[in-house]
Amino acid sequence: MKKILFVCTGNTCRSPMAQGLCQKYISENALVGQFGCASAGLDVKKGARISENALIVMNEIGVDMSSHRAKMVTAEMMQEADCVFTMSSTHKNMLEALFPKDANKIRVLGHPIFDPYGQNLEFYRFSRDSLKDKVYTAMDEFREDLARQKALEEEEQHKAELFGGIYGRYY
């Protein structure tokens, strides 16, 4: 299973909304069991609930985030993730500094992803809709990258079998 991690600051608005949208994408595209996702933050009040307005706007599109609790990003999360999407270049830079071994899998989800924390419902809806576009596009691109990688690996395997068999006869 390929694992996606979304990271923001407090893990109460943007990254949990991105996680919920990713779960929706996975379900809509019949990818359950092939992909999984989670979210975390860089400056977290551990166990904090998703913000009330984020909960409301996600419920509006049929995504229940009521069980979400904020988590601090950990080395284990970073190691297990196949791809890490941040909400800003600042988040990306911080993760690269904290987890240099995982820098190659960290990407900024897109610009701008405004932090809706403390804003009204309309702003949260705007953020949710912006995130949906970016998460769905990123997931499409990630799946395409995986398909290209798999095709290259299969081609290399085929060449190894073909040429290994030929060369093997002469040694």
Short mmCIF file of N, CA and C in Angstrom, two decimals:
data_model
loop_
_atom_site.label_atom_id
_atom_site.label_comp_id
_atom_site.label_asym_id
_atom_site.label_seq_id
_atom_site.Cartn_x
_atom_site.Cartn_y
_atom_site.Cartn_z
N MET A 1 0.84 -1.18 0.00
CA MET A 1 0.00 0.00 0.00
C MET A 1 0.88 1.24 0.00
N LYS A 2 0.56 2.19 -0.85
CA LYS A 2 1.27 3.46 -0.90
C LYS A 2 0.66 4.40 0.13
N LYS A 3 1.53 5.06 0.91
CA LYS A 3 1.08 5.92 1.99
C LYS A 3 1.41 7.39 1.69
N ILE A 4 0.38 8.23 1.85
CA ILE A 4 0.50 9.66 1.62
C ILE A 4 0.36 10.35 2.98
N LEU A 5 1.23 11.32 3.24
CA LEU A 5 1.16 12.10 4.47
C LEU A 5 1.00 13.57 4.11
N PHE A 6 0.04 14.23 4.75
CA PHE A 6 -0.19 15.66 4.58
C PHE A 6 0.25 16.38 5.84
N VAL A 7 1.02 17.46 5.68
CA VAL A 7 1.57 18.17 6.84
C VAL A 7 1.28 19.66 6.73
N CYS A 8 0.80 20.23 7.86
CA CYS A 8 0.66 21.68 7.98
C CYS A 8 1.21 22.09 9.33
N THR A 9 0.73 23.18 9.87
CA THR A 9 1.27 23.67 11.14
C THR A 9 0.64 22.94 12.33
N GLY A 10 -0.66 23.15 12.56
CA GLY A 10 -1.29 22.64 13.77
C GLY A 10 -2.07 21.35 13.62
N ASN A 11 -2.24 20.87 12.38
CA ASN A 11 -2.98 19.64 12.11
C ASN A 11 -4.43 19.72 12.60
N THR A 12 -5.02 20.92 12.48
CA THR A 12 -6.43 21.07 12.84
C THR A 12 -7.27 21.66 11.70
N CYS A 13 -6.64 22.09 10.61
CA CYS A 13 -7.39 22.69 9.49
C CYS A 13 -6.98 22.08 8.15
N ARG A 14 -5.90 22.59 7.58
CA ARG A 14 -5.54 22.23 6.21
C ARG A 14 -5.15 20.77 6.04
N SER A 15 -4.21 20.27 6.82
CA SER A 15 -3.77 18.89 6.59
C SER A 15 -4.86 17.86 6.88
N PRO A 16 -5.69 18.03 7.93
CA PRO A 16 -6.77 17.04 8.08
C PRO A 16 -7.82 17.15 6.97
N MET A 17 -8.07 18.38 6.47
CA MET A 17 -9.00 18.50 5.35
C MET A 17 -8.40 17.81 4.12
N ALA A 18 -7.10 17.99 3.89
CA ALA A 18 -6.44 17.31 2.76
C ALA A 18 -6.51 15.80 2.94
N GLN A 19 -6.31 15.31 4.15
CA GLN A 19 -6.42 13.88 4.42
C GLN A 19 -7.83 13.38 4.10
N GLY A 20 -8.85 14.09 4.57
CA GLY A 20 -10.22 13.69 4.28
C GLY A 20 -10.53 13.70 2.80
N LEU A 21 -10.03 14.70 2.09
CA LEU A 21 -10.23 14.78 0.64
C LEU A 21 -9.50 13.65 -0.07
N CYS A 22 -8.33 13.31 0.41
CA CYS A 22 -7.58 12.19 -0.17
C CYS A 22 -8.33 10.88 0.06
N GLN A 23 -8.88 10.70 1.25
CA GLN A 23 -9.67 9.50 1.52
C GLN A 23 -10.88 9.43 0.60
N LYS A 24 -11.49 10.58 0.34
CA LYS A 24 -12.62 10.65 -0.60
C LYS A 24 -12.17 10.26 -2.01
N TYR A 25 -11.01 10.78 -2.43
CA TYR A 25 -10.45 10.45 -3.74
C TYR A 25 -10.19 8.94 -3.84
N ILE A 26 -9.59 8.38 -2.81
CA ILE A 26 -9.28 6.94 -2.80
C ILE A 26 -10.56 6.13 -2.94
N SER A 27 -11.58 6.51 -2.22
CA SER A 27 -12.87 5.80 -2.29
C SER A 27 -13.52 5.96 -3.66
N GLU A 28 -13.55 7.18 -4.18
CA GLU A 28 -14.19 7.45 -5.48
C GLU A 28 -13.49 6.74 -6.63
N ASN A 29 -12.20 6.48 -6.49
CA ASN A 29 -11.42 5.86 -7.56
C ASN A 29 -11.12 4.39 -7.32
N ALA A 30 -11.86 3.79 -6.38
CA ALA A 30 -11.72 2.36 -6.07
C ALA A 30 -10.27 1.97 -5.79
N LEU A 31 -9.62 2.76 -4.95
CA LEU A 31 -8.21 2.54 -4.63
C LEU A 31 -8.01 2.10 -3.17
N VAL A 32 -9.11 1.76 -2.50
CA VAL A 32 -9.01 1.33 -1.11
C VAL A 32 -8.13 0.07 -1.07
N GLY A 33 -7.16 0.06 -0.17
CA GLY A 33 -6.22 -1.04 -0.08
C GLY A 33 -4.95 -0.82 -0.88
N GLN A 34 -5.00 0.10 -1.85
CA GLN A 34 -3.82 0.44 -2.64
C GLN A 34 -3.13 1.70 -2.14
N PHE A 35 -3.94 2.61 -1.58
CA PHE A 35 -3.44 3.87 -1.06
C PHE A 35 -4.04 4.12 0.31
N GLY A 36 -3.25 4.75 1.16
CA GLY A 36 -3.72 5.20 2.46
C GLY A 36 -3.16 6.58 2.72
N CYS A 37 -3.79 7.32 3.61
CA CYS A 37 -3.30 8.66 3.89
C CYS A 37 -3.49 9.01 5.36
N ALA A 38 -2.69 9.97 5.78
CA ALA A 38 -2.72 10.46 7.15
C ALA A 38 -2.31 11.93 7.13
N SER A 39 -2.40 12.57 8.28
CA SER A 39 -1.97 13.96 8.38
C SER A 39 -1.29 14.18 9.73
N ALA A 40 -0.49 15.23 9.76
CA ALA A 40 0.24 15.59 10.98
C ALA A 40 0.62 17.07 10.89
N GLY A 41 1.16 17.58 11.99
CA GLY A 41 1.55 18.97 12.02
C GLY A 41 2.94 19.16 12.59
N LEU A 42 3.44 20.37 12.44
CA LEU A 42 4.78 20.71 12.92
C LEU A 42 4.77 21.43 14.27
N ASP A 43 3.64 22.00 14.64
CA ASP A 43 3.51 22.72 15.91
C ASP A 43 2.12 22.42 16.47
N VAL A 44 2.01 21.28 17.10
CA VAL A 44 0.71 20.69 17.40
C VAL A 44 0.40 20.71 18.89
N LYS A 45 -0.85 21.00 19.18
CA LYS A 45 -1.39 20.74 20.52
C LYS A 45 -1.95 19.33 20.44
N LYS A 46 -1.17 18.37 20.94
CA LYS A 46 -1.50 16.95 20.79
C LYS A 46 -2.93 16.66 21.24
N GLY A 47 -3.65 15.95 20.38
CA GLY A 47 -5.01 15.53 20.70
C GLY A 47 -6.07 16.56 20.39
N ALA A 48 -5.69 17.73 19.90
CA ALA A 48 -6.68 18.76 19.57
C ALA A 48 -7.59 18.24 18.45
N ARG A 49 -8.84 18.63 18.55
CA ARG A 49 -9.81 18.24 17.52
C ARG A 49 -9.65 19.13 16.29
N ILE A 50 -10.16 18.64 15.18
CA ILE A 50 -10.21 19.44 13.97
C ILE A 50 -11.04 20.69 14.28
N SER A 51 -10.70 21.82 13.67
CA SER A 51 -11.44 23.05 13.95
C SER A 51 -12.91 22.87 13.57
N GLU A 52 -13.77 23.55 14.30
CA GLU A 52 -15.22 23.41 14.10
C GLU A 52 -15.62 23.72 12.67
N ASN A 53 -15.09 24.81 12.10
CA ASN A 53 -15.46 25.17 10.74
C ASN A 53 -14.93 24.16 9.71
N ALA A 54 -13.76 23.59 9.95
CA ALA A 54 -13.25 22.54 9.06
C ALA A 54 -14.17 21.32 9.12
N LEU A 55 -14.60 20.97 10.31
CA LEU A 55 -15.52 19.85 10.48
C LEU A 55 -16.82 20.10 9.72
N ILE A 56 -17.35 21.29 9.83
CA ILE A 56 -18.60 21.64 9.15
C ILE A 56 -18.46 21.55 7.64
N VAL A 57 -17.41 22.17 7.08
CA VAL A 57 -17.29 22.21 5.62
C VAL A 57 -16.96 20.83 5.04
N MET A 58 -16.29 20.00 5.81
CA MET A 58 -16.03 18.63 5.33
C MET A 58 -17.30 17.79 5.39
N ASN A 59 -18.11 17.99 6.44
CA ASN A 59 -19.40 17.29 6.51
C ASN A 59 -20.30 17.67 5.35
N GLU A 60 -20.20 18.92 4.88
CA GLU A 60 -21.01 19.38 3.75
C GLU A 60 -20.78 18.54 2.49
N ILE A 61 -19.60 17.96 2.36
CA ILE A 61 -19.31 17.15 1.17
C ILE A 61 -19.26 15.65 1.51
N GLY A 62 -19.80 15.31 2.67
CA GLY A 62 -19.91 13.90 3.04
C GLY A 62 -18.67 13.27 3.62
N VAL A 63 -17.75 14.09 4.15
CA VAL A 63 -16.52 13.56 4.75
C VAL A 63 -16.58 13.83 6.25
N ASP A 64 -16.65 12.76 7.03
CA ASP A 64 -16.72 12.87 8.49
C ASP A 64 -15.32 12.87 9.09
N MET A 65 -14.94 13.98 9.67
CA MET A 65 -13.62 14.12 10.29
C MET A 65 -13.73 14.24 11.80
N SER A 66 -14.87 13.85 12.37
CA SER A 66 -15.11 14.05 13.80
C SER A 66 -14.16 13.27 14.69
N SER A 67 -13.59 12.19 14.20
CA SER A 67 -12.67 11.40 15.03
C SER A 67 -11.22 11.88 14.93
N HIS A 68 -10.96 12.88 14.09
CA HIS A 68 -9.59 13.36 13.91
C HIS A 68 -9.06 13.99 15.19
N ARG A 69 -7.81 13.66 15.52
CA ARG A 69 -7.08 14.28 16.62
C ARG A 69 -5.71 14.69 16.09
N ALA A 70 -5.30 15.88 16.45
CA ALA A 70 -4.02 16.42 15.96
C ALA A 70 -2.85 15.57 16.43
N LYS A 71 -1.89 15.40 15.52
CA LYS A 71 -0.68 14.62 15.80
C LYS A 71 0.53 15.40 15.31
N MET A 72 1.61 15.28 16.05
CA MET A 72 2.88 15.86 15.64
C MET A 72 3.54 14.91 14.64
N VAL A 73 4.13 15.45 13.60
CA VAL A 73 4.82 14.62 12.62
C VAL A 73 6.01 13.94 13.31
N THR A 74 6.23 12.68 12.99
CA THR A 74 7.32 11.91 13.61
C THR A 74 8.23 11.33 12.53
N ALA A 75 9.41 10.90 12.96
CA ALA A 75 10.35 10.26 12.04
C ALA A 75 9.73 9.00 11.46
N GLU A 76 8.99 8.26 12.28
CA GLU A 76 8.35 7.04 11.79
C GLU A 76 7.33 7.35 10.69
N MET A 77 6.53 8.39 10.88
CA MET A 77 5.56 8.78 9.85
C MET A 77 6.27 9.13 8.55
N MET A 78 7.36 9.87 8.68
CA MET A 78 8.10 10.30 7.49
C MET A 78 8.71 9.10 6.78
N GLN A 79 9.25 8.16 7.52
CA GLN A 79 9.87 6.98 6.92
C GLN A 79 8.83 6.10 6.23
N GLU A 80 7.66 5.97 6.82
CA GLU A 80 6.62 5.10 6.27
C GLU A 80 5.94 5.70 5.05
N ALA A 81 5.93 7.03 4.94
CA ALA A 81 5.23 7.69 3.83
C ALA A 81 5.99 7.50 2.52
N ASP A 82 5.23 7.26 1.46
CA ASP A 82 5.80 7.21 0.11
C ASP A 82 5.88 8.60 -0.49
N CYS A 83 4.97 9.48 -0.03
CA CYS A 83 4.94 10.85 -0.52
C CYS A 83 4.41 11.73 0.62
N VAL A 84 5.05 12.88 0.82
CA VAL A 84 4.65 13.82 1.86
C VAL A 84 4.31 15.14 1.17
N PHE A 85 3.07 15.58 1.38
CA PHE A 85 2.62 16.85 0.81
C PHE A 85 2.50 17.89 1.93
N THR A 86 3.15 19.03 1.74
CA THR A 86 3.06 20.12 2.71
C THR A 86 2.14 21.21 2.16
N MET A 87 1.71 22.08 3.06
CA MET A 87 0.80 23.15 2.67
C MET A 87 1.54 24.42 2.24
N SER A 88 2.86 24.46 2.50
CA SER A 88 3.65 25.64 2.11
C SER A 88 5.11 25.24 1.94
N SER A 89 5.86 26.12 1.30
CA SER A 89 7.29 25.88 1.15
C SER A 89 7.99 25.97 2.50
N THR A 90 7.45 26.76 3.42
CA THR A 90 8.01 26.84 4.77
C THR A 90 7.91 25.49 5.47
N HIS A 91 6.74 24.84 5.35
CA HIS A 91 6.57 23.51 5.93
C HIS A 91 7.56 22.53 5.29
N LYS A 92 7.71 22.62 3.98
CA LYS A 92 8.63 21.73 3.27
C LYS A 92 10.06 21.92 3.79
N ASN A 93 10.48 23.18 3.90
CA ASN A 93 11.83 23.47 4.37
C ASN A 93 12.05 22.96 5.79
N MET A 94 11.05 23.11 6.64
CA MET A 94 11.17 22.63 8.02
C MET A 94 11.30 21.11 8.05
N LEU A 95 10.48 20.42 7.25
CA LEU A 95 10.55 18.96 7.21
C LEU A 95 11.89 18.49 6.68
N GLU A 96 12.39 19.15 5.65
CA GLU A 96 13.69 18.77 5.09
C GLU A 96 14.80 18.94 6.11
N ALA A 97 14.70 19.97 6.94
CA ALA A 97 15.71 20.19 7.98
C ALA A 97 15.59 19.14 9.09
N LEU A 98 14.37 18.80 9.44
CA LEU A 98 14.14 17.82 10.51
C LEU A 98 14.40 16.38 10.07
N PHE A 99 14.08 16.10 8.80
CA PHE A 99 14.15 14.72 8.29
C PHE A 99 14.88 14.69 6.94
N PRO A 100 16.18 14.99 6.93
CA PRO A 100 16.91 15.09 5.67
C PRO A 100 16.91 13.80 4.85
N LYS A 101 16.83 12.65 5.50
CA LYS A 101 16.81 11.37 4.77
C LYS A 101 15.55 11.21 3.92
N ASP A 102 14.50 11.94 4.28
CA ASP A 102 13.21 11.82 3.58
C ASP A 102 12.93 12.99 2.64
N ALA A 103 13.91 13.85 2.44
CA ALA A 103 13.71 15.08 1.66
C ALA A 103 13.21 14.81 0.25
N ASN A 104 13.63 13.70 -0.35
CA ASN A 104 13.26 13.42 -1.74
C ASN A 104 11.78 13.13 -1.93
N LYS A 105 11.05 12.84 -0.87
CA LYS A 105 9.62 12.54 -1.03
C LYS A 105 8.71 13.66 -0.55
N ILE A 106 9.29 14.81 -0.20
CA ILE A 106 8.51 15.95 0.30
C ILE A 106 8.21 16.89 -0.86
N ARG A 107 6.92 17.22 -1.00
CA ARG A 107 6.48 18.13 -2.06
C ARG A 107 5.51 19.15 -1.47
N VAL A 108 5.52 20.35 -2.01
CA VAL A 108 4.51 21.34 -1.64
C VAL A 108 3.26 21.01 -2.44
N LEU A 109 2.13 20.92 -1.76
CA LEU A 109 0.89 20.54 -2.43
C LEU A 109 0.49 21.55 -3.49
N GLY A 110 0.69 22.81 -3.23
CA GLY A 110 0.35 23.83 -4.21
C GLY A 110 0.28 25.19 -3.55
N HIS A 111 0.33 26.20 -4.36
CA HIS A 111 0.25 27.57 -3.84
C HIS A 111 -0.94 28.25 -4.48
N PRO A 112 -1.64 29.11 -3.85
CA PRO A 112 -1.56 29.29 -2.40
C PRO A 112 -2.57 28.38 -1.69
N ILE A 113 -2.19 27.87 -0.55
CA ILE A 113 -3.13 27.17 0.32
C ILE A 113 -3.18 28.00 1.60
N PHE A 114 -4.16 28.88 1.63
CA PHE A 114 -4.29 29.81 2.74
C PHE A 114 -4.75 29.08 3.99
N ASP A 115 -4.20 29.47 5.12
CA ASP A 115 -4.59 28.89 6.40
C ASP A 115 -5.91 29.50 6.83
N PRO A 116 -6.96 28.70 6.94
CA PRO A 116 -8.26 29.24 7.31
C PRO A 116 -8.46 29.40 8.81
N TYR A 117 -7.46 29.02 9.61
CA TYR A 117 -7.63 29.02 11.06
C TYR A 117 -8.21 30.35 11.56
N GLY A 118 -9.33 30.25 12.28
CA GLY A 118 -9.97 31.42 12.86
C GLY A 118 -10.85 32.22 11.91
N GLN A 119 -10.96 31.76 10.67
CA GLN A 119 -11.76 32.49 9.68
C GLN A 119 -13.20 31.99 9.66
N ASN A 120 -14.04 32.63 8.85
CA ASN A 120 -15.45 32.25 8.77
C ASN A 120 -15.67 31.05 7.85
N LEU A 121 -16.90 30.56 7.80
CA LEU A 121 -17.22 29.37 7.01
C LEU A 121 -16.91 29.55 5.53
N GLU A 122 -17.17 30.73 4.99
CA GLU A 122 -16.89 30.96 3.57
C GLU A 122 -15.41 30.77 3.26
N PHE A 123 -14.56 31.25 4.13
CA PHE A 123 -13.12 31.09 3.92
C PHE A 123 -12.74 29.61 4.01
N TYR A 124 -13.35 28.89 4.95
CA TYR A 124 -13.09 27.45 5.06
C TYR A 124 -13.56 26.71 3.80
N ARG A 125 -14.71 27.12 3.28
CA ARG A 125 -15.19 26.49 2.03
C ARG A 125 -14.21 26.76 0.89
N PHE A 126 -13.73 27.99 0.81
CA PHE A 126 -12.75 28.34 -0.21
C PHE A 126 -11.50 27.47 -0.06
N SER A 127 -11.02 27.34 1.17
CA SER A 127 -9.84 26.51 1.43
C SER A 127 -10.09 25.05 1.08
N ARG A 128 -11.25 24.54 1.48
CA ARG A 128 -11.60 23.14 1.17
C ARG A 128 -11.62 22.91 -0.34
N ASP A 129 -12.27 23.80 -1.05
CA ASP A 129 -12.38 23.62 -2.51
C ASP A 129 -11.03 23.75 -3.19
N SER A 130 -10.20 24.66 -2.71
CA SER A 130 -8.85 24.80 -3.24
C SER A 130 -8.04 23.54 -2.95
N LEU A 131 -8.16 23.05 -1.73
CA LEU A 131 -7.47 21.82 -1.36
C LEU A 131 -7.94 20.64 -2.20
N LYS A 132 -9.24 20.57 -2.44
CA LYS A 132 -9.76 19.44 -3.23
C LYS A 132 -9.12 19.42 -4.61
N ASP A 133 -9.08 20.56 -5.27
CA ASP A 133 -8.45 20.63 -6.59
C ASP A 133 -7.00 20.19 -6.53
N LYS A 134 -6.28 20.66 -5.53
CA LYS A 134 -4.85 20.35 -5.42
C LYS A 134 -4.61 18.90 -5.02
N VAL A 135 -5.41 18.36 -4.10
CA VAL A 135 -5.25 16.96 -3.68
C VAL A 135 -5.58 16.03 -4.83
N TYR A 136 -6.67 16.28 -5.53
CA TYR A 136 -7.06 15.40 -6.64
C TYR A 136 -6.02 15.45 -7.76
N THR A 137 -5.52 16.64 -8.07
CA THR A 137 -4.48 16.76 -9.10
C THR A 137 -3.21 16.06 -8.65
N ALA A 138 -2.80 16.28 -7.39
CA ALA A 138 -1.59 15.64 -6.88
C ALA A 138 -1.71 14.12 -6.88
N MET A 139 -2.87 13.61 -6.52
CA MET A 139 -3.06 12.16 -6.51
C MET A 139 -3.03 11.60 -7.94
N ASP A 140 -3.65 12.30 -8.88
CA ASP A 140 -3.58 11.87 -10.28
C ASP A 140 -2.13 11.81 -10.74
N GLU A 141 -1.36 12.85 -10.43
CA GLU A 141 0.05 12.91 -10.84
C GLU A 141 0.87 11.84 -10.14
N PHE A 142 0.62 11.61 -8.85
CA PHE A 142 1.34 10.58 -8.10
C PHE A 142 1.07 9.21 -8.69
N ARG A 143 -0.19 8.94 -9.04
CA ARG A 143 -0.53 7.66 -9.67
C ARG A 143 0.15 7.51 -11.02
N GLU A 144 0.20 8.59 -11.80
CA GLU A 144 0.89 8.55 -13.10
C GLU A 144 2.38 8.28 -12.91
N ASP A 145 2.99 8.94 -11.92
CA ASP A 145 4.41 8.70 -11.62
C ASP A 145 4.65 7.24 -11.26
N LEU A 146 3.77 6.68 -10.44
CA LEU A 146 3.90 5.27 -10.04
C LEU A 146 3.76 4.35 -11.24
N ALA A 147 2.82 4.66 -12.13
CA ALA A 147 2.62 3.83 -13.33
C ALA A 147 3.86 3.90 -14.23
N ARG A 148 4.44 5.09 -14.40
CA ARG A 148 5.66 5.23 -15.21
C ARG A 148 6.81 4.45 -14.58
N GLN A 149 6.94 4.56 -13.27
CA GLN A 149 8.00 3.86 -12.55
C GLN A 149 7.83 2.35 -12.71
N LYS A 150 6.61 1.87 -12.60
CA LYS A 150 6.35 0.44 -12.74
C LYS A 150 6.68 -0.02 -14.16
N ALA A 151 6.30 0.77 -15.17
CA ALA A 151 6.59 0.42 -16.56
C ALA A 151 8.09 0.35 -16.80
N LEU A 152 8.84 1.31 -16.24
CA LEU A 152 10.30 1.29 -16.40
C LEU A 152 10.92 0.07 -15.72
N GLU A 153 10.42 -0.26 -14.54
CA GLU A 153 10.93 -1.43 -13.83
C GLU A 153 10.64 -2.71 -14.61
N GLU A 154 9.43 -2.80 -15.19
CA GLU A 154 9.08 -3.98 -15.99
C GLU A 154 9.94 -4.07 -17.24
N GLU A 155 10.22 -2.92 -17.86
CA GLU A 155 11.08 -2.89 -19.03
C GLU A 155 12.49 -3.34 -18.68
N GLU A 156 13.01 -2.86 -17.56
CA GLU A 156 14.35 -3.26 -17.12
C GLU A 156 14.38 -4.76 -16.80
N GLN A 157 13.34 -5.25 -16.19
CA GLN A 157 13.27 -6.68 -15.88
C GLN A 157 13.24 -7.51 -17.16
N HIS A 158 12.47 -7.05 -18.13
CA HIS A 158 12.39 -7.74 -19.42
C HIS A 158 13.76 -7.77 -20.11
N LYS A 159 14.46 -6.62 -20.09
CA LYS A 159 15.79 -6.55 -20.69
C LYS A 159 16.75 -7.49 -19.97
N ALA A 160 16.68 -7.51 -18.66
CA ALA A 160 17.57 -8.38 -17.89
C ALA A 160 17.32 -9.85 -18.23
N GLU A 161 16.04 -10.20 -18.36
CA GLU A 161 15.71 -11.59 -18.71
C GLU A 161 16.18 -11.91 -20.12
N LEU A 162 15.94 -10.99 -21.04
CA LEU A 162 16.30 -11.19 -22.44
C LEU A 162 17.81 -11.26 -22.61
N PHE A 163 18.51 -10.24 -22.13
CA PHE A 163 19.95 -10.20 -22.33
C PHE A 163 20.70 -11.13 -21.39
N GLY A 164 20.16 -11.31 -20.20
CA GLY A 164 20.79 -12.25 -19.28
C GLY A 164 20.78 -13.66 -19.84
N GLY A 165 19.69 -14.00 -20.52
CA GLY A 165 19.60 -15.33 -21.14
C GLY A 165 20.59 -15.48 -22.28
N ILE A 166 20.76 -14.42 -23.07
CA ILE A 166 21.69 -14.47 -24.19
C ILE A 166 23.12 -14.57 -23.68
N TYR A 167 23.48 -13.66 -22.76
CA TYR A 167 24.85 -13.64 -22.25
C TYR A 167 25.15 -14.88 -21.41
N GLY A 168 24.14 -15.36 -20.74
CA GLY A 168 24.34 -16.53 -19.90
C GLY A 168 24.82 -17.77 -20.69
N ARG A 169 24.47 -17.85 -21.98
CA ARG A 169 24.86 -18.99 -22.81
C ARG A 169 26.34 -18.97 -23.16
N TYR A 170 26.95 -17.80 -23.11
CA TYR A 170 28.32 -17.67 -23.54
C TYR A 170 29.33 -17.72 -22.39
N TYR A 171 28.86 -17.84 -21.21
CA TYR A 171 29.79 -17.84 -20.06
C TYR A 171 29.75 -19.15 -19.35
#
